[in-house]
Structure formats: structure tokens, C-alpha cells
Coordinates of C-alpha atoms in Angstrom, one line a residue:
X233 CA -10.2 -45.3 -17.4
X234 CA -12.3 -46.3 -14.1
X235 CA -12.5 -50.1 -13.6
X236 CA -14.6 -51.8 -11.1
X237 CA -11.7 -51.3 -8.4
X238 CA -10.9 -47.4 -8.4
X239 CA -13.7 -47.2 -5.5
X240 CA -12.0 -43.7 -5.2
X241 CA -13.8 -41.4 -2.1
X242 CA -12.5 -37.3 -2.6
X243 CA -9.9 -36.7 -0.5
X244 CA -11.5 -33.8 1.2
X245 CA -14.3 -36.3 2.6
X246 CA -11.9 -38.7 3.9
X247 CA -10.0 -35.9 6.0
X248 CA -13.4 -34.6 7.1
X249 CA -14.7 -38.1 8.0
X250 CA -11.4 -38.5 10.2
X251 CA -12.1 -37.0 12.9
X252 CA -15.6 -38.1 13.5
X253 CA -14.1 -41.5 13.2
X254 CA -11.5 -40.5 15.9
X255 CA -14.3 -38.6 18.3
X256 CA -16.5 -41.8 17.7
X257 CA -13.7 -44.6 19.0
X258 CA -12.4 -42.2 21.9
X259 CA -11.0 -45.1 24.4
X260 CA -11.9 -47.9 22.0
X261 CA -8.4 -48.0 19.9
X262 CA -5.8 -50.5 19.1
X263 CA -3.0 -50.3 16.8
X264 CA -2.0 -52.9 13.8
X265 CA 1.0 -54.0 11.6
X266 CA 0.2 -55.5 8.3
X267 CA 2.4 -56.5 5.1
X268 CA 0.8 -57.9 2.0
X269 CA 2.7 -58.9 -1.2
X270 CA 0.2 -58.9 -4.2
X271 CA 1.3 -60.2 -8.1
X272 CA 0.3 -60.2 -11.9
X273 CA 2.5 -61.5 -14.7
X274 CA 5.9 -59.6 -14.7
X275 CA 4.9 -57.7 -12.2
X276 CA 4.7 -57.6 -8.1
X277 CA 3.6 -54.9 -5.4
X278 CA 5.1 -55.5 -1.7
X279 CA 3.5 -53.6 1.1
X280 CA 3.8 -53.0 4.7
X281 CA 2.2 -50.6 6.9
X282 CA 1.4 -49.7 10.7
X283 CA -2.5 -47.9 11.4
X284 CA -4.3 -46.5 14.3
X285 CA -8.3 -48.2 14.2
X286 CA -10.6 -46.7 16.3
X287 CA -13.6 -48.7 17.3
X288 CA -16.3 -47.1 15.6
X289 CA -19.1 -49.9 16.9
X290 CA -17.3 -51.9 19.1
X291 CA -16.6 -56.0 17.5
X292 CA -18.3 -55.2 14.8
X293 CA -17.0 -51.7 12.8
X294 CA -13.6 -50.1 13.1
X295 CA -12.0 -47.0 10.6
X296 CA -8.7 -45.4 10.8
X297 CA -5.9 -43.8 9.8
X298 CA -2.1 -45.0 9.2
X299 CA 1.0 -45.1 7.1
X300 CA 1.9 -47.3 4.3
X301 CA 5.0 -48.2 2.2
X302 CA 4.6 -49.8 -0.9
X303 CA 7.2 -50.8 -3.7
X304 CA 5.8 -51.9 -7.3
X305 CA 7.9 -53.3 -9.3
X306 CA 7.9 -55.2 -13.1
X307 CA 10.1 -56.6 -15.6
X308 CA 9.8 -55.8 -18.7
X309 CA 8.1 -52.8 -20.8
X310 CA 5.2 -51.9 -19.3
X311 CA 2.4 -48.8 -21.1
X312 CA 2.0 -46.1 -19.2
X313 CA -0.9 -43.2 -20.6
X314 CA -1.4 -39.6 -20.8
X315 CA -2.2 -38.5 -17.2
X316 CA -3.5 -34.9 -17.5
X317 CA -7.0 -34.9 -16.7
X318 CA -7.7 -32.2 -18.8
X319 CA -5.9 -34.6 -22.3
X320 CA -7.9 -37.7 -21.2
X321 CA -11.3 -35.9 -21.2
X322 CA -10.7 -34.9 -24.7
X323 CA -9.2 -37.9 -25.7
X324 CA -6.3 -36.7 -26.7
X325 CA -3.7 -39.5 -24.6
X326 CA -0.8 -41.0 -25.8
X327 CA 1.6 -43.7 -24.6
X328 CA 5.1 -44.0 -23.0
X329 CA 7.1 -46.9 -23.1
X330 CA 9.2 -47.7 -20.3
X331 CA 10.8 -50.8 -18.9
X332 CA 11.2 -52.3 -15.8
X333 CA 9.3 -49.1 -13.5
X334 CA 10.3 -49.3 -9.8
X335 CA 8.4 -47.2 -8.1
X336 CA 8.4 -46.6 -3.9
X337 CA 6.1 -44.9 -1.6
X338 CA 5.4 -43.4 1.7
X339 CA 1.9 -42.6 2.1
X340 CA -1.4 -42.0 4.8
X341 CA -4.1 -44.7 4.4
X342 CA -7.3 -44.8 5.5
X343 CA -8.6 -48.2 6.6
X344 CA -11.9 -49.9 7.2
X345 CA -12.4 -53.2 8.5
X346 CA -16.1 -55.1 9.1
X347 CA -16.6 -58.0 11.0
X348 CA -19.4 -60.0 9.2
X349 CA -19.6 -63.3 11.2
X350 CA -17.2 -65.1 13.9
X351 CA -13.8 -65.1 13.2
X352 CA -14.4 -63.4 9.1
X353 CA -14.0 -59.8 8.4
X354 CA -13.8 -57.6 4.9
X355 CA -11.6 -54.7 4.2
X356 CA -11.0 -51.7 2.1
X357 CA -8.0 -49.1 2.7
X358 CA -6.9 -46.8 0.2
X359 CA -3.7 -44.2 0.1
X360 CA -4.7 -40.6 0.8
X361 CA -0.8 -38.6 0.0
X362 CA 2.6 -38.8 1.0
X363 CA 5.1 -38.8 -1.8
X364 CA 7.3 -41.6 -3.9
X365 CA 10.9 -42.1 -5.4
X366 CA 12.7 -44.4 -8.0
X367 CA 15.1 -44.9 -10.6
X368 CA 13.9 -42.9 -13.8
X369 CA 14.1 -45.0 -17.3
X370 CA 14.0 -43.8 -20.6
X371 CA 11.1 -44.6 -22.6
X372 CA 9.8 -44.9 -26.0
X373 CA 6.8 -42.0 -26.7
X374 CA 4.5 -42.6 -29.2
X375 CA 3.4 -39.4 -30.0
X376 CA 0.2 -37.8 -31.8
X377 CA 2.9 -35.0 -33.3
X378 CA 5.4 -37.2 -34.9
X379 CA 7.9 -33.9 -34.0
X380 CA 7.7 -35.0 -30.0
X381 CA 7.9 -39.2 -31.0
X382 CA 11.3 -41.2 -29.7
X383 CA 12.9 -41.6 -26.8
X384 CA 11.8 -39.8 -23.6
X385 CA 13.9 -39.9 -20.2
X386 CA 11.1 -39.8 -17.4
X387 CA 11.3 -40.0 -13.5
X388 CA 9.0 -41.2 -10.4
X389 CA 6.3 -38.6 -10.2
X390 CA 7.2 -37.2 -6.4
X391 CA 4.1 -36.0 -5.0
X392 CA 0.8 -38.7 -4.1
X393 CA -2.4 -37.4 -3.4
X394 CA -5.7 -38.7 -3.6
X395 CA -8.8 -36.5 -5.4
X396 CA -10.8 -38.9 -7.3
X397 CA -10.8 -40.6 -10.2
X398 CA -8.8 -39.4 -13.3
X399 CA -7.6 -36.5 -10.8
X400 CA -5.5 -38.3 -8.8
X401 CA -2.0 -37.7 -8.9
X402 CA 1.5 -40.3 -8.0
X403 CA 1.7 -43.7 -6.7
X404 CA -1.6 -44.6 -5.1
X405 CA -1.9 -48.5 -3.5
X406 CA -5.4 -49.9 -2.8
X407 CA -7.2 -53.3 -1.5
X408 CA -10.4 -54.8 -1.4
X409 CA -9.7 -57.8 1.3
X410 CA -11.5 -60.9 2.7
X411 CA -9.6 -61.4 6.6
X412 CA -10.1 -64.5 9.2
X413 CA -8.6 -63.8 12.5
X414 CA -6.6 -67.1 13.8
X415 CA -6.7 -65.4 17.4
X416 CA -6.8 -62.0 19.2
X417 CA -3.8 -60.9 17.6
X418 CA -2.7 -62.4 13.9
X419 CA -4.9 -62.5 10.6
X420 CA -4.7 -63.8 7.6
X421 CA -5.9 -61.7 4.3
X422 CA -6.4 -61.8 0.7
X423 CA -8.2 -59.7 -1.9
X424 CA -7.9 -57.6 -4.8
X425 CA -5.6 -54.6 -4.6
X426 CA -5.2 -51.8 -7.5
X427 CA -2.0 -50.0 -7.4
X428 CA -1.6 -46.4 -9.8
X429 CA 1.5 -45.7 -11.0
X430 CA 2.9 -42.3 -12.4
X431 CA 6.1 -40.9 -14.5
X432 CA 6.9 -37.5 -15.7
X433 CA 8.6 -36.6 -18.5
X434 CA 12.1 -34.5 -17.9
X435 CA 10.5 -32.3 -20.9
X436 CA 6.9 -31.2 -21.5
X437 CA 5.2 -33.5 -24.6
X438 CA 2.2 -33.0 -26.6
X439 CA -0.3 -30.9 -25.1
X440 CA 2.7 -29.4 -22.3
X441 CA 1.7 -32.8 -20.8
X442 CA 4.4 -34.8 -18.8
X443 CA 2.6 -37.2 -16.9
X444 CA 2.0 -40.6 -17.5
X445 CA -0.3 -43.0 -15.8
X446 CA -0.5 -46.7 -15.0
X447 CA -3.0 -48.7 -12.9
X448 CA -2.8 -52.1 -12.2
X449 CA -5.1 -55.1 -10.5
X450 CA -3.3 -57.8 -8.8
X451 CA -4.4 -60.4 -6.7
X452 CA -2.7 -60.6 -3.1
X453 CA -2.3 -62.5 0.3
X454 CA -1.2 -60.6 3.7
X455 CA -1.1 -61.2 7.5
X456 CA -2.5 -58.4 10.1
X457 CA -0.9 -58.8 14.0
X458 CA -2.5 -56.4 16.7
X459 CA -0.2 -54.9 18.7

């Protein structure tokens, strides 16, 4: 189920990486506010988010932590698939149903941010945990055991955390970004994000599974101001 843009780092790593990142920008920080607003068809992800960089090597390389809402939402039924890790190894997923998802979180990002050449920079941050909330919708289940098929009521998947891959669990936001700084303070982005999106089921399914998964690539534009 990887795609080219689930560049997905262990969480453990990441929180062991922090505070070299912190020791190694000591006196070299600054703080930014971003907002991006990516979309497919039927389908949209808003974002905004404050972080703490550290200057890791100093106008060139800086890493850091922050805090990130997101909101994706579609119209429409969207597929969402079997998220137990332990199902989708054996290939044994199935598909819910559900229409117009909503989904909201809260979560700590890690962000990295390169300057390559004058005023243009690349950028990758990714959610780490926090938690999400929503409306719940009933879905349609299409079951491997006809005895668990029909309509399934199903609600936002509360907990986020990032461990990798198929592993992960909740609503976890992403961007691959291309940046050109109009002065000291504002730039301008745009890039690739990948946003995962989860429901459980009120009642355990096929398998005792209740999760289901859905991950989706969207192009999108955003503005960065240093504070």
C-alpha cells in the first residue's frame, strides 16, 4: 500500500533525532507560522501550523519540531481499507464505504527545510502523534463473510501516531515542498502532500478488525512568515 510519497521515518528515530537537532541549533532558532490548503477532485486538506527550527548549519540546514492542525474533508463516497496490519499482510482487507469523511487533527510535526540556491529552499515535515475528531458516518462494508456485509456506523479514529509504514495509526498529514522566500520573513510553497485517513467501526468486522484506512496525494500551495 506504500506509494512513492509515504517517505515514512520510525517514530522512535525521529524523537531520538530531536534533541540532537535541538543541542545542535542551541542560540541559532526562530520560530514560523505556516498554512497550506492542498486539493484532489471532491476532496481538499486545509492546514495550519506554528514550529520551532533550530539552525542546524546556519543559511543553509534547519530541523524542528511543532504543532499542526489539519482538516481533510470530501464530498462524496470515498473507499476506505482494512487497516490492521496484521489483515493487510495476509491479504485479507476489505472495504468500507463512507461518504463525505471530515476528519480534524491536532498533531507534533517534525520539519526540515534546505536551502539549495539564493532565495529557493525544499521541504519535508511529516506528523509524528497527537489525536483527531469528526462526525462519524455510516458506511456501506463489503465484507469477505457475507454474515458481517451492510451498513456499518464508524467514527474518527482518536489516537495519531506515527510508526511506519502499514503501522501507522489515525490521521497523519505530510508534504514534500519546493519554497522561494520573497524576504526575511514571508515564503511562498507548493509541493505534494499525502494525508492518511482512519475510521473505526462501532463493532468489530471480519478478522475483529475495526479499522479502516485511507491515504490520499494532493497537490498544494502555502505561505511560511517568520516570526
Amino acid at each position: 500500500m506504500a506509494t512513492p510519497l509515504r517517505l515514512r521515518l520510525p517514530l522512535a528515530a525521529v524523537l531520538l533525532a530531536a534533541p540532537a537537532l535541538a543541542l545542535a541549533g542551541t542560540g541559532r532558532h526562530s520560530h514560523t507560522l505556516d498554512a497550506s490548503l492542498g486539493a484532489a477532485p471532491d476532496r481538499a486538506t486545509a492546514a495550519v501550523s506554528w514550529n520551532h527550527l533550530f539552525a542546524v548549519f546556519p543559511g543553509r540546514l534547519e530541523a524542528g519540531l511543532g504543532g499542526r492542525l489539519t482538516s481533510f474533508r470530501a464530498r462524496g463516497p470515498l473507499v476506505f481499507r482494512t487497516g490492521d496490519p496484521d489483515l493487510v499482510r495476509a491479504g485479507l482487507g476489505n472495504r468500507l464505504v463512507l461518504s463525505d469523511p471530515w476528519v480534524t487533527s491536532l498533531n507534533v510535526q517534525l520539519l526540515v527545510v534546505l536551502r539549495i540556491a539564493g532565495p529557493l529552499e525544499a521541504g519535508f515535515d511529516i506528523d509524528l502523534a497527537g489525536f483527531s475528531f469528526g462526525p462519524a458516518r455510516t458506511g456501506d462494508y463489503e465484507a469477505t463473510d457475507p454474515a458481517f456485509a451492510g451498513p456499518r456506523r464508524a467514527g474518527v479514529s482518536s489516537f495519531d501516531l506515527l510508526l511506519g509504514d502499514i503501522r501507522d495509526r489515525g490521521q497523519l498529514n505530510s508534504e514534500f515542498f519546493l519554497g522561494w522566500r520573497l524576504d526575511e520573513r514571508w515564503t511562498v510553497r507548493a509541493g505534494l502532500s499525502h494525508v492518511a485517513t482512519e475510521y473505526r467501526t462501532v463493532e468489530p468486522l471480519d478478522g475483529g478488525n475495526r479499522r479502516f484506512r485511507r491515504f490520499t496525494n494532493q497537490a498544494f500551495v502555502g505561505v511560511s512568515r517568520r516570526l
